[in-house]
Amino acid sequence: MGIWFVDPQLNPGEQRLHQTIANQLLGPSRTLGGRLVVTDSRVVFEPNRLDRLTGGRTWQTDAQAIRKVTETPGGKEGVRRYGPAGARPQITVDLASGQAGVFVVKNREALTSAIASCRANNS
């Protein structure tokens, strides 16, 4: 736990594989800052304390629910869809339910690798 960031509650025996600071893109008028954590069984985004005060909610999914993970380049289309934060490349975690989590992180390769490991652990 820190001043700005909230650590997710891990389940007994759950191991953290990767964590990074991230922005969750919700639409052209809403972006949440926070921490994205990949464990051996799920992916969790915890909004920072300020975004929690303004209604930001935890996003999480079990590994089995992840259909695919894609990287989308930023640019004009990203800005149209997500506002200024969409100018940077995004990682999209598509779920079997049809919903998705869209995130901007610095080290996209490390994140996608960790999610691949999480999925492999639960195949």
PDB file of C-alpha atoms in Angstrom:
ATOM      1  CA  MET A   1       0.000   0.000   0.000  1.00  0.00           C
ATOM      2  CA  GLY A   2       1.207   3.531  -0.652  1.00  0.00           C
ATOM      3  CA  ILE A   3      -0.032   7.076  -0.597  1.00  0.00           C
ATOM      4  CA  TRP A   4      -1.486   6.956  -4.132  1.00  0.00           C
ATOM      5  CA  PHE A   5      -1.853   3.300  -5.025  1.00  0.00           C
ATOM      6  CA  VAL A   6      -3.948   0.507  -3.580  1.00  0.00           C
ATOM      7  CA  ASP A   7      -2.647  -3.080  -3.648  1.00  0.00           C
ATOM      8  CA  PRO A   8      -5.175  -5.690  -4.697  1.00  0.00           C
ATOM      9  CA  GLN A   9      -6.208  -8.316  -2.175  1.00  0.00           C
ATOM     10  CA  LEU A  10      -4.575 -11.569  -3.255  1.00  0.00           C
ATOM     11  CA  ASN A  11      -6.267 -14.893  -2.674  1.00  0.00           C
ATOM     12  CA  PRO A  12      -4.486 -17.471  -0.500  1.00  0.00           C
ATOM     13  CA  GLY A  13      -1.635 -18.990  -2.501  1.00  0.00           C
ATOM     14  CA  GLU A  14      -2.003 -16.484  -5.350  1.00  0.00           C
ATOM     15  CA  GLN A  15       1.341 -15.276  -6.730  1.00  0.00           C
ATOM     16  CA  ARG A  16       2.032 -11.878  -8.287  1.00  0.00           C
ATOM     17  CA  LEU A  17       3.690 -12.252 -11.717  1.00  0.00           C
ATOM     18  CA  HIS A  18       3.848  -8.606 -12.813  1.00  0.00           C
ATOM     19  CA  GLN A  19       2.687  -5.167 -11.749  1.00  0.00           C
ATOM     20  CA  THR A  20       2.872  -1.807 -13.436  1.00  0.00           C
ATOM     21  CA  ILE A  21       1.433   1.677 -13.259  1.00  0.00           C
ATOM     22  CA  ALA A  22      -1.340   1.996 -15.840  1.00  0.00           C
ATOM     23  CA  ASN A  23      -4.170   4.105 -17.151  1.00  0.00           C
ATOM     24  CA  GLN A  24      -7.489   2.391 -17.788  1.00  0.00           C
ATOM     25  CA  LEU A  25      -9.274   3.948 -20.749  1.00  0.00           C
ATOM     26  CA  LEU A  26     -13.035   4.024 -20.255  1.00  0.00           C
ATOM     27  CA  GLY A  27     -14.070   6.442 -22.993  1.00  0.00           C
ATOM     28  CA  PRO A  28     -13.370   9.898 -24.385  1.00  0.00           C
ATOM     29  CA  SER A  29     -14.196  11.596 -21.096  1.00  0.00           C
ATOM     30  CA  ARG A  30     -12.870   9.128 -18.498  1.00  0.00           C
ATOM     31  CA  THR A  31      -9.423   7.673 -17.825  1.00  0.00           C
ATOM     32  CA  LEU A  32      -8.421   6.126 -14.505  1.00  0.00           C
ATOM     33  CA  GLY A  33      -4.867   6.027 -13.198  1.00  0.00           C
ATOM     34  CA  GLY A  34      -3.803   3.133 -11.041  1.00  0.00           C
ATOM     35  CA  ARG A  35      -1.919  -0.136 -10.729  1.00  0.00           C
ATOM     36  CA  LEU A  36      -2.357  -3.143 -12.986  1.00  0.00           C
ATOM     37  CA  VAL A  37      -1.381  -6.468 -11.406  1.00  0.00           C
ATOM     38  CA  VAL A  38      -1.103  -9.840 -13.140  1.00  0.00           C
ATOM     39  CA  THR A  39      -1.151 -12.870 -10.862  1.00  0.00           C
ATOM     40  CA  ASP A  40      -0.932 -16.552 -11.649  1.00  0.00           C
ATOM     41  CA  SER A  41      -4.736 -16.688 -11.898  1.00  0.00           C
ATOM     42  CA  ARG A  42      -6.137 -13.247 -12.785  1.00  0.00           C
ATOM     43  CA  VAL A  43      -5.575  -9.667 -13.926  1.00  0.00           C
ATOM     44  CA  VAL A  44      -6.572  -6.802 -11.584  1.00  0.00           C
ATOM     45  CA  PHE A  45      -6.602  -3.029 -12.070  1.00  0.00           C
ATOM     46  CA  GLU A  46      -6.905  -0.962  -8.890  1.00  0.00           C
ATOM     47  CA  PRO A  47      -7.615   2.763  -9.429  1.00  0.00           C
ATOM     48  CA  ASN A  48      -5.443   5.178  -7.485  1.00  0.00           C
ATOM     49  CA  ARG A  49      -6.919   6.778  -4.382  1.00  0.00           C
ATOM     50  CA  LEU A  50      -7.920  10.025  -6.134  1.00  0.00           C
ATOM     51  CA  ASP A  51      -9.767   8.205  -8.920  1.00  0.00           C
ATOM     52  CA  ARG A  52     -11.497   6.021  -6.302  1.00  0.00           C
ATOM     53  CA  LEU A  53     -12.856   9.199  -4.696  1.00  0.00           C
ATOM     54  CA  THR A  54     -14.344  10.223  -8.032  1.00  0.00           C
ATOM     55  CA  GLY A  55     -16.062   6.870  -8.639  1.00  0.00           C
ATOM     56  CA  GLY A  56     -13.273   4.721 -10.102  1.00  0.00           C
ATOM     57  CA  ARG A  57     -13.836   1.005  -9.546  1.00  0.00           C
ATOM     58  CA  THR A  58     -11.645  -2.089  -9.498  1.00  0.00           C
ATOM     59  CA  TRP A  59     -11.516  -4.042 -12.772  1.00  0.00           C
ATOM     60  CA  GLN A  60     -10.571  -7.708 -12.636  1.00  0.00           C
ATOM     61  CA  THR A  61     -10.881 -10.917 -14.592  1.00  0.00           C
ATOM     62  CA  ASP A  62      -9.947 -14.541 -14.105  1.00  0.00           C
ATOM     63  CA  ALA A  63      -7.474 -16.006 -16.585  1.00  0.00           C
ATOM     64  CA  GLN A  64     -10.110 -18.371 -18.006  1.00  0.00           C
ATOM     65  CA  ALA A  65     -12.301 -15.423 -19.028  1.00  0.00           C
ATOM     66  CA  ILE A  66      -9.584 -13.815 -21.195  1.00  0.00           C
ATOM     67  CA  ARG A  67     -10.315 -14.468 -24.865  1.00  0.00           C
ATOM     68  CA  LYS A  68      -7.351 -12.552 -26.330  1.00  0.00           C
ATOM     69  CA  VAL A  69      -4.921  -9.713 -25.664  1.00  0.00           C
ATOM     70  CA  THR A  70      -4.148  -7.227 -28.419  1.00  0.00           C
ATOM     71  CA  GLU A  71      -1.961  -4.186 -28.832  1.00  0.00           C
ATOM     72  CA  THR A  72      -3.418  -1.228 -30.700  1.00  0.00           C
ATOM     73  CA  PRO A  73      -1.267   1.675 -31.861  1.00  0.00           C
ATOM     74  CA  GLY A  74      -2.230   5.076 -30.559  1.00  0.00           C
ATOM     75  CA  GLY A  75      -2.974   7.968 -32.817  1.00  0.00           C
ATOM     76  CA  LYS A  76      -6.005   9.725 -34.239  1.00  0.00           C
ATOM     77  CA  GLU A  77      -8.367   6.748 -33.892  1.00  0.00           C
ATOM     78  CA  GLY A  78      -7.284   6.207 -30.296  1.00  0.00           C
ATOM     79  CA  VAL A  79      -7.854   9.890 -29.495  1.00  0.00           C
ATOM     80  CA  ARG A  80     -11.335   9.777 -31.070  1.00  0.00           C
ATOM     81  CA  ARG A  81     -12.219   6.729 -29.030  1.00  0.00           C
ATOM     82  CA  TYR A  82     -10.531   7.505 -25.684  1.00  0.00           C
ATOM     83  CA  GLY A  83      -9.623  11.182 -25.656  1.00  0.00           C
ATOM     84  CA  PRO A  84      -6.022  12.429 -25.248  1.00  0.00           C
ATOM     85  CA  ALA A  85      -4.868   9.256 -23.456  1.00  0.00           C
ATOM     86  CA  GLY A  86      -5.698   7.300 -26.621  1.00  0.00           C
ATOM     87  CA  ALA A  87      -2.769   8.902 -28.421  1.00  0.00           C
ATOM     88  CA  ARG A  88      -0.505   6.267 -26.809  1.00  0.00           C
ATOM     89  CA  PRO A  89      -0.535   2.570 -27.760  1.00  0.00           C
ATOM     90  CA  GLN A  90      -3.093   0.497 -25.855  1.00  0.00           C
ATOM     91  CA  ILE A  91      -3.331  -3.068 -24.587  1.00  0.00           C
ATOM     92  CA  THR A  92      -6.848  -4.490 -24.844  1.00  0.00           C
ATOM     93  CA  VAL A  93      -7.838  -7.503 -22.759  1.00  0.00           C
ATOM     94  CA  ASP A  94     -10.894  -8.992 -24.493  1.00  0.00           C
ATOM     95  CA  LEU A  95     -13.117 -11.181 -22.349  1.00  0.00           C
ATOM     96  CA  ALA A  96     -15.363 -14.069 -23.330  1.00  0.00           C
ATOM     97  CA  SER A  97     -18.332 -12.003 -22.094  1.00  0.00           C
ATOM     98  CA  GLY A  98     -17.688  -9.437 -24.829  1.00  0.00           C
ATOM     99  CA  GLN A  99     -16.416  -6.830 -22.397  1.00  0.00           C
ATOM    100  CA  ALA A 100     -12.856  -5.565 -22.471  1.00  0.00           C
ATOM    101  CA  GLY A 101     -10.315  -3.702 -20.408  1.00  0.00           C
ATOM    102  CA  VAL A 102      -8.211  -1.146 -22.268  1.00  0.00           C
ATOM    103  CA  PHE A 103      -4.957   0.015 -20.693  1.00  0.00           C
ATOM    104  CA  VAL A 104      -1.982   2.241 -21.422  1.00  0.00           C
ATOM    105  CA  VAL A 105       1.294   1.098 -19.852  1.00  0.00           C
ATOM    106  CA  LYS A 106       4.985   1.822 -20.419  1.00  0.00           C
ATOM    107  CA  ASN A 107       6.276  -1.723 -20.941  1.00  0.00           C
ATOM    108  CA  ARG A 108       3.616  -3.360 -23.092  1.00  0.00           C
ATOM    109  CA  GLU A 109       5.778  -6.404 -23.901  1.00  0.00           C
ATOM    110  CA  ALA A 110       6.272  -7.287 -20.212  1.00  0.00           C
ATOM    111  CA  LEU A 111       2.530  -6.949 -19.577  1.00  0.00           C
ATOM    112  CA  THR A 112       1.465  -9.111 -22.513  1.00  0.00           C
ATOM    113  CA  SER A 113       4.078 -11.726 -21.562  1.00  0.00           C
ATOM    114  CA  ALA A 114       2.807 -11.825 -17.961  1.00  0.00           C
ATOM    115  CA  ILE A 115      -0.806 -12.185 -19.132  1.00  0.00           C
ATOM    116  CA  ALA A 116       0.265 -15.016 -21.462  1.00  0.00           C
ATOM    117  CA  SER A 117       1.911 -16.763 -18.491  1.00  0.00           C
ATOM    118  CA  CYS A 118      -1.219 -16.260 -16.398  1.00  0.00           C
ATOM    119  CA  ARG A 119      -3.365 -17.784 -19.139  1.00  0.00           C
ATOM    120  CA  ALA A 120      -0.942 -20.703 -19.615  1.00  0.00           C
ATOM    121  CA  ASN A 121      -1.083 -21.451 -15.871  1.00  0.00           C
ATOM    122  CA  ASN A 122      -4.865 -21.797 -16.139  1.00  0.00           C
ATOM    123  CA  SER A 123      -5.315 -23.694 -19.395  1.00  0.00           C
TER     124      SER A 123
END
